[in-house]
mmCIF file of N, CA and C and ligand atoms in Angstrom:
data_model
loop_
_atom_site.group_PDB
_atom_site.id
_atom_site.type_symbol
_atom_site.label_atom_id
_atom_site.label_comp_id
_atom_site.label_asym_id
_atom_site.label_seq_id
_atom_site.Cartn_x
_atom_site.Cartn_y
_atom_site.Cartn_z
ATOM 1 N N MET A 1 0.850 -1.203 0.000
ATOM 2 C CA MET A 1 0.000 0.000 0.000
ATOM 3 C C MET A 1 0.878 1.243 0.000
ATOM 4 N N ARG A 2 0.548 2.189 -0.856
ATOM 5 C CA ARG A 2 1.333 3.422 -0.910
ATOM 6 C C ARG A 2 0.909 4.358 0.221
ATOM 7 N N SER A 3 1.889 5.116 0.718
ATOM 8 C CA SER A 3 1.577 6.063 1.784
ATOM 9 C C SER A 3 1.291 7.425 1.185
ATOM 10 N N GLN A 4 0.041 7.805 1.221
ATOM 11 C CA GLN A 4 -0.337 9.109 0.706
ATOM 12 C C GLN A 4 -0.217 10.135 1.819
ATOM 13 N N ARG A 5 0.331 11.291 1.461
ATOM 14 C CA ARG A 5 0.432 12.380 2.425
ATOM 15 C C ARG A 5 -0.145 13.642 1.793
ATOM 16 N N CYS A 6 -0.344 14.660 2.612
ATOM 17 C CA CYS A 6 -1.021 15.871 2.168
ATOM 18 C C CYS A 6 -0.131 17.084 2.450
ATOM 19 N N CYS A 7 0.085 17.901 1.432
ATOM 20 C CA CYS A 7 0.895 19.118 1.598
ATOM 21 C C CYS A 7 0.162 20.093 2.522
ATOM 22 N N ILE A 8 0.897 20.688 3.472
ATOM 23 C CA ILE A 8 0.242 21.607 4.407
ATOM 24 C C ILE A 8 -0.105 22.937 3.748
ATOM 25 N N SER A 9 0.450 23.204 2.566
ATOM 26 C CA SER A 9 0.132 24.465 1.884
ATOM 27 C C SER A 9 -1.017 24.312 0.901
ATOM 28 N N CYS A 10 -0.849 23.419 -0.067
ATOM 29 C CA CYS A 10 -1.835 23.341 -1.159
ATOM 30 C C CYS A 10 -2.781 22.151 -1.019
ATOM 31 N N ARG A 11 -2.541 21.305 -0.009
ATOM 32 C CA ARG A 11 -3.418 20.156 0.256
ATOM 33 C C ARG A 11 -3.363 19.081 -0.821
ATOM 34 N N LEU A 12 -2.362 19.148 -1.662
ATOM 35 C CA LEU A 12 -2.164 18.096 -2.654
ATOM 36 C C LEU A 12 -1.897 16.778 -1.938
ATOM 37 N N MET A 13 -2.566 15.713 -2.436
ATOM 38 C CA MET A 13 -2.296 14.386 -1.907
ATOM 39 C C MET A 13 -1.349 13.678 -2.863
ATOM 40 N N ALA A 14 -0.281 13.122 -2.312
ATOM 41 C CA ALA A 14 0.664 12.400 -3.152
ATOM 42 C C ALA A 14 1.494 11.478 -2.279
ATOM 43 N N ASP A 15 2.299 10.667 -2.934
ATOM 44 C CA ASP A 15 3.172 9.777 -2.190
ATOM 45 C C ASP A 15 4.135 10.602 -1.341
ATOM 46 N N LYS A 16 4.426 10.111 -0.147
ATOM 47 C CA LYS A 16 5.241 10.901 0.782
ATOM 48 C C LYS A 16 6.633 11.194 0.246
ATOM 49 N N SER A 17 7.087 10.392 -0.732
ATOM 50 C CA SER A 17 8.442 10.590 -1.248
ATOM 51 C C SER A 17 8.603 11.910 -2.006
ATOM 52 N N VAL A 18 7.508 12.513 -2.459
ATOM 53 C CA VAL A 18 7.632 13.751 -3.228
ATOM 54 C C VAL A 18 7.703 14.988 -2.334
ATOM 55 N N PHE A 19 7.425 14.820 -1.060
ATOM 56 C CA PHE A 19 7.379 15.977 -0.157
ATOM 57 C C PHE A 19 8.626 16.085 0.709
ATOM 58 N N TRP A 20 8.824 17.314 1.201
ATOM 59 C CA TRP A 20 9.710 17.457 2.349
ATOM 60 C C TRP A 20 8.960 16.927 3.550
ATOM 61 N N ARG A 21 9.666 16.232 4.397
ATOM 62 C CA ARG A 21 9.057 15.826 5.654
ATOM 63 C C ARG A 21 9.738 16.629 6.750
ATOM 64 N N VAL A 22 8.959 17.430 7.424
ATOM 65 C CA VAL A 22 9.488 18.242 8.514
ATOM 66 C C VAL A 22 9.048 17.588 9.811
ATOM 67 N N VAL A 23 10.005 17.287 10.650
ATOM 68 C CA VAL A 23 9.736 16.491 11.843
ATOM 69 C C VAL A 23 10.038 17.294 13.100
ATOM 70 N N ARG A 24 9.104 17.245 14.003
ATOM 71 C CA ARG A 24 9.371 17.762 15.347
ATOM 72 C C ARG A 24 9.682 16.544 16.198
ATOM 73 N N THR A 25 10.935 16.443 16.569
ATOM 74 C CA THR A 25 11.359 15.228 17.262
ATOM 75 C C THR A 25 10.845 15.203 18.696
ATOM 76 N N VAL A 26 10.704 13.990 19.218
ATOM 77 C CA VAL A 26 10.430 13.803 20.633
ATOM 78 C C VAL A 26 11.659 13.125 21.245
ATOM 79 N N PRO A 27 12.036 13.455 22.444
ATOM 80 C CA PRO A 27 11.332 14.405 23.335
ATOM 81 C C PRO A 27 11.910 15.814 23.299
ATOM 82 N N ASP A 28 12.924 16.074 22.462
ATOM 83 C CA ASP A 28 13.617 17.373 22.589
ATOM 84 C C ASP A 28 13.023 18.483 21.720
ATOM 85 N N ARG A 29 11.961 18.170 20.940
ATOM 86 C CA ARG A 29 11.224 19.170 20.182
ATOM 87 C C ARG A 29 12.095 19.966 19.215
ATOM 88 N N GLN A 30 13.079 19.291 18.644
ATOM 89 C CA GLN A 30 13.877 19.925 17.600
ATOM 90 C C GLN A 30 13.108 19.821 16.286
ATOM 91 N N ILE A 31 13.307 20.798 15.399
ATOM 92 C CA ILE A 31 12.727 20.725 14.069
ATOM 93 C C ILE A 31 13.791 20.189 13.126
ATOM 94 N N GLN A 32 13.482 19.097 12.458
ATOM 95 C CA GLN A 32 14.449 18.472 11.556
ATOM 96 C C GLN A 32 13.801 18.223 10.207
ATOM 97 N N LEU A 33 14.638 18.099 9.201
ATOM 98 C CA LEU A 33 14.155 17.841 7.855
ATOM 99 C C LEU A 33 14.451 16.393 7.460
ATOM 100 N N ASN A 34 13.394 15.686 7.063
ATOM 101 C CA ASN A 34 13.519 14.345 6.480
ATOM 102 C C ASN A 34 14.113 13.279 7.390
ATOM 103 N N SER A 35 14.220 13.550 8.674
ATOM 104 C CA SER A 35 14.767 12.517 9.540
ATOM 105 C C SER A 35 14.197 12.656 10.940
ATOM 106 N N GLY A 36 14.238 11.566 11.660
ATOM 107 C CA GLY A 36 13.795 11.597 13.045
ATOM 108 C C GLY A 36 12.383 11.078 13.220
ATOM 109 N N MET A 37 12.070 10.797 14.472
ATOM 110 C CA MET A 37 10.740 10.309 14.807
ATOM 111 C C MET A 37 9.999 11.416 15.538
ATOM 112 N N GLY A 38 8.736 11.536 15.227
ATOM 113 C CA GLY A 38 7.934 12.531 15.925
ATOM 114 C C GLY A 38 6.787 12.990 15.069
ATOM 115 N N ARG A 39 6.211 14.123 15.417
ATOM 116 C CA ARG A 39 5.117 14.666 14.627
ATOM 117 C C ARG A 39 5.678 15.192 13.309
ATOM 118 N N SER A 40 5.047 14.837 12.208
ATOM 119 C CA SER A 40 5.568 15.228 10.902
ATOM 120 C C SER A 40 4.579 16.098 10.149
ATOM 121 N N ALA A 41 5.134 16.995 9.327
ATOM 122 C CA ALA A 41 4.326 17.775 8.401
ATOM 123 C C ALA A 41 4.958 17.611 7.024
ATOM 124 N N TYR A 42 4.130 17.640 5.989
ATOM 125 C CA TYR A 42 4.625 17.424 4.635
ATOM 126 C C TYR A 42 4.371 18.653 3.798
ATOM 127 N N LEU A 43 5.359 18.959 2.950
ATOM 128 C CA LEU A 43 5.298 20.178 2.148
ATOM 129 C C LEU A 43 5.905 19.903 0.773
ATOM 130 N N CYS A 44 5.216 20.363 -0.286
ATOM 131 C CA CYS A 44 5.761 20.212 -1.645
ATOM 132 C C CYS A 44 7.106 20.916 -1.730
ATOM 133 N N LYS A 45 8.001 20.349 -2.521
ATOM 134 C CA LYS A 45 9.311 20.978 -2.714
ATOM 135 C C LYS A 45 9.205 22.036 -3.798
ATOM 136 N N THR A 46 8.358 23.014 -3.565
ATOM 137 C CA THR A 46 8.199 24.108 -4.521
ATOM 138 C C THR A 46 8.259 25.433 -3.776
ATOM 139 N N GLU A 47 8.686 26.467 -4.526
ATOM 140 C CA GLU A 47 8.768 27.790 -3.924
ATOM 141 C C GLU A 47 7.376 28.271 -3.523
ATOM 142 N N ALA A 48 6.393 27.974 -4.358
ATOM 143 C CA ALA A 48 5.029 28.450 -4.088
ATOM 144 C C ALA A 48 4.520 27.920 -2.752
ATOM 145 N N CYS A 49 4.674 26.636 -2.535
ATOM 146 C CA CYS A 49 4.165 26.049 -1.295
ATOM 147 C C CYS A 49 5.004 26.473 -0.097
ATOM 148 N N LEU A 50 6.298 26.629 -0.309
ATOM 149 C CA LEU A 50 7.164 27.063 0.781
ATOM 150 C C LEU A 50 6.807 28.482 1.216
ATOM 151 N N LEU A 51 6.640 29.372 0.239
ATOM 152 C CA LEU A 51 6.332 30.763 0.576
ATOM 153 C C LEU A 51 4.955 30.880 1.216
ATOM 154 N N ALA A 52 4.015 30.094 0.718
ATOM 155 C CA ALA A 52 2.669 30.116 1.301
ATOM 156 C C ALA A 52 2.703 29.611 2.735
ATOM 157 N N ALA A 53 3.494 28.582 2.965
ATOM 158 C CA ALA A 53 3.604 28.014 4.310
ATOM 159 C C ALA A 53 4.243 29.023 5.261
ATOM 160 N N GLU A 54 5.275 29.713 4.751
ATOM 161 C CA GLU A 54 5.967 30.686 5.587
ATOM 162 C C GLU A 54 5.052 31.862 5.927
ATOM 163 N N LYS A 55 4.328 32.330 4.922
ATOM 164 C CA LYS A 55 3.455 33.491 5.105
ATOM 165 C C LYS A 55 2.418 33.233 6.193
ATOM 166 N N LYS A 56 1.862 32.040 6.181
ATOM 167 C CA LYS A 56 0.820 31.713 7.158
ATOM 168 C C LYS A 56 1.356 30.892 8.317
ATOM 169 N N ASP A 57 2.669 30.707 8.330
ATOM 170 C CA ASP A 57 3.321 29.973 9.414
ATOM 171 C C ASP A 57 2.667 28.603 9.616
ATOM 172 N N ARG A 58 2.423 27.931 8.510
ATOM 173 C CA ARG A 58 1.704 26.662 8.578
ATOM 174 C C ARG A 58 2.512 25.557 9.252
ATOM 175 N N LEU A 59 3.833 25.623 9.108
ATOM 176 C CA LEU A 59 4.642 24.575 9.749
ATOM 177 C C LEU A 59 4.484 24.638 11.262
ATOM 178 N N SER A 60 4.505 25.849 11.798
ATOM 179 C CA SER A 60 4.356 25.977 13.253
ATOM 180 C C SER A 60 3.024 25.408 13.708
ATOM 181 N N ARG A 61 1.983 25.680 12.928
ATOM 182 C CA ARG A 61 0.662 25.198 13.317
ATOM 183 C C ARG A 61 0.552 23.687 13.170
ATOM 184 N N ALA A 62 1.114 23.184 12.076
ATOM 185 C CA ALA A 62 1.024 21.741 11.836
ATOM 186 C C ALA A 62 1.796 20.963 12.897
ATOM 187 N N LEU A 63 2.918 21.547 13.330
ATOM 188 C CA LEU A 63 3.767 20.835 14.278
ATOM 189 C C LEU A 63 3.496 21.244 15.723
ATOM 190 N N LYS A 64 2.636 22.217 15.894
ATOM 191 C CA LYS A 64 2.270 22.717 17.228
ATOM 192 C C LYS A 64 3.491 23.136 18.035
ATOM 193 N N THR A 65 4.435 23.762 17.344
ATOM 194 C CA THR A 65 5.613 24.293 18.008
ATOM 195 C C THR A 65 6.168 25.381 17.092
ATOM 196 N N PRO A 66 6.798 26.416 17.644
ATOM 197 C CA PRO A 66 7.290 27.495 16.773
ATOM 198 C C PRO A 66 8.381 27.010 15.831
ATOM 199 N N VAL A 67 8.238 27.331 14.545
ATOM 200 C CA VAL A 67 9.268 27.021 13.547
ATOM 201 C C VAL A 67 9.895 28.347 13.141
ATOM 202 N N SER A 68 11.202 28.434 13.294
ATOM 203 C CA SER A 68 11.877 29.710 13.089
ATOM 204 C C SER A 68 11.989 30.061 11.620
ATOM 205 N N LYS A 69 12.199 31.344 11.359
ATOM 206 C CA LYS A 69 12.460 31.819 9.995
ATOM 207 C C LYS A 69 13.698 31.134 9.429
ATOM 208 N N ASP A 70 14.632 30.831 10.313
ATOM 209 C CA ASP A 70 15.853 30.161 9.859
ATOM 210 C C ASP A 70 15.544 28.840 9.177
ATOM 211 N N PHE A 71 14.557 28.135 9.717
ATOM 212 C CA PHE A 71 14.227 26.837 9.121
ATOM 213 C C PHE A 71 13.648 27.014 7.715
ATOM 214 N N TYR A 72 12.834 28.042 7.550
ATOM 215 C CA TYR A 72 12.306 28.312 6.200
ATOM 216 C C TYR A 72 13.447 28.668 5.248
ATOM 217 N N GLN A 73 14.458 29.359 5.790
ATOM 218 C CA GLN A 73 15.619 29.694 4.974
ATOM 219 C C GLN A 73 16.362 28.430 4.526
ATOM 220 N N ILE A 74 16.439 27.466 5.427
ATOM 221 C CA ILE A 74 17.097 26.199 5.081
ATOM 222 C C ILE A 74 16.351 25.531 3.925
ATOM 223 N N LEU A 75 15.028 25.561 3.985
ATOM 224 C CA LEU A 75 14.239 24.950 2.907
ATOM 225 C C LEU A 75 14.454 25.703 1.601
ATOM 226 N N LYS A 76 14.510 27.033 1.684
ATOM 227 C CA LYS A 76 14.756 27.820 0.465
ATOM 228 C C LYS A 76 16.102 27.456 -0.141
ATOM 229 N N GLN A 77 17.081 27.270 0.735
ATOM 230 C CA GLN A 77 18.409 26.886 0.264
ATOM 231 C C GLN A 77 18.370 25.513 -0.403
ATOM 232 N N GLN A 78 17.542 24.612 0.150
ATOM 233 C CA GLN A 78 17.385 23.289 -0.460
ATOM 234 C C GLN A 78 16.855 23.411 -1.885
ATOM 235 N N LEU A 79 15.900 24.329 -2.073
ATOM 236 C CA LEU A 79 15.354 24.535 -3.415
ATOM 237 C C LEU A 79 16.452 25.003 -4.359
ATOM 238 N N LEU A 80 17.252 25.970 -3.894
ATOM 239 C CA LEU A 80 18.332 26.500 -4.722
ATOM 240 C C LEU A 80 19.351 25.414 -5.046
ATOM 241 N N ASP A 81 19.683 24.617 -4.044
ATOM 242 C CA ASP A 81 20.640 23.529 -4.255
ATOM 243 C C ASP A 81 20.088 22.529 -5.263
ATOM 244 N N GLY A 82 18.784 22.220 -5.144
ATOM 245 C CA GLY A 82 18.157 21.277 -6.060
ATOM 246 C C GLY A 82 18.212 21.755 -7.491
ATOM 247 N N GLN A 83 18.014 23.064 -7.658
ATOM 248 C CA GLN A 83 18.071 23.614 -9.011
ATOM 249 C C GLN A 83 19.475 23.528 -9.579
ATOM 250 N N ALA A 84 20.455 23.692 -8.710
ATOM 251 C CA ALA A 84 21.841 23.628 -9.155
ATOM 252 C C ALA A 84 22.206 22.243 -9.667
ATOM 253 N N ASP A 85 21.542 21.220 -9.136
ATOM 254 C CA ASP A 85 21.836 19.850 -9.532
ATOM 255 C C ASP A 85 21.360 19.534 -10.947
ATOM 256 N N ARG A 86 20.330 20.256 -11.412
ATOM 257 C CA ARG A 86 19.746 19.903 -12.699
ATOM 258 C C ARG A 86 20.608 20.303 -13.876
HETATM 259 ZN ZN1 ZN B 101 1.951 21.951 -1.881
#
């Protein structure tokens, strides 16, 4: 069975492999990307969904913990790095 997940910005349903997985780890409540166990939020790897999420602070709400601007910057950098690979 495929694991379908939902983007916190655009609500697109797709296989979890296409999304960033943002994890709030337990018990130390760190915010991590693509690793760790804990509450997870999924986000399309697109600028549109990232900016929408940042504007409405959707990651903080989805994870029920404050997500810093720095973390959004890390995701933006991931997008830039991904483009460089192509
Ligand atoms: Zn999306």
